[in-house]
């Protein structure tokens, strides 16, 4: 949805900076989703360690 909005803004205004800023927002949102999925799967990016999800349960 953001991609379409950004494209429409660019088509209407010709302002490439607006398009690029909105594209950055889309990329950040995707990173958040990816990080959430990785945490739910027990993967810590960077050092590929498994997280023991039962460690903190009582």
Coordinates of C-alpha atoms in Angstrom, one line a residue:
X1 CA 0.0 0.0 0.0
X2 CA 2.8 2.4 0.8
X3 CA 4.5 1.6 -2.4
X4 CA 1.4 2.5 -4.4
X5 CA 0.9 5.7 -2.4
X6 CA 4.6 6.6 -2.9
X7 CA 4.3 6.0 -6.6
X8 CA 1.1 8.1 -6.9
X9 CA 2.8 11.0 -5.0
X10 CA 5.7 10.8 -7.3
X11 CA 3.5 10.7 -10.4
X12 CA 1.5 13.7 -9.2
X13 CA 4.4 15.9 -7.9
X14 CA 7.5 14.6 -9.6
X15 CA 9.3 14.8 -6.3
X16 CA 11.6 11.8 -6.2
X17 CA 12.6 12.6 -2.6
X18 CA 9.1 11.9 -1.4
X19 CA 9.0 8.6 -3.2
X20 CA 12.4 7.6 -1.8
X21 CA 11.4 8.6 1.8
X22 CA 8.2 6.5 1.6
X23 CA 10.2 3.6 0.1
X24 CA 12.5 3.8 3.1
X25 CA 9.5 3.6 5.4
X26 CA 8.3 0.5 3.5
X27 CA 11.8 -1.1 3.9
X28 CA 11.8 -0.3 7.7
X29 CA 8.4 -1.9 8.1
X30 CA 9.6 -5.0 6.3
X31 CA 12.6 -5.2 8.6
X32 CA 10.4 -5.0 11.6
X33 CA 8.2 -7.9 10.3
X34 CA 11.3 -9.9 9.5
X35 CA 12.8 -9.3 12.9
X36 CA 9.6 -10.3 14.6
X37 CA 9.4 -13.5 12.6
X38 CA 13.0 -14.3 13.4
X39 CA 12.5 -13.8 17.1
X40 CA 9.4 -15.9 17.1
X41 CA 11.4 -18.6 15.4
X42 CA 14.2 -18.3 18.0
X43 CA 16.8 -16.9 15.6
X44 CA 19.1 -14.1 16.6
X45 CA 20.5 -12.5 13.5
X46 CA 24.2 -11.7 13.5
X47 CA 25.4 -14.7 15.5
X48 CA 22.9 -17.4 14.5
X49 CA 22.3 -18.6 18.0
X50 CA 19.1 -20.3 19.0
X51 CA 17.1 -18.7 21.8
X52 CA 15.7 -21.1 24.5
X53 CA 12.2 -19.8 24.7
X54 CA 11.5 -21.9 27.7
X55 CA 14.3 -20.4 29.7
X56 CA 12.2 -17.6 31.1
X57 CA 9.1 -19.5 31.9
X58 CA 8.2 -20.4 35.4

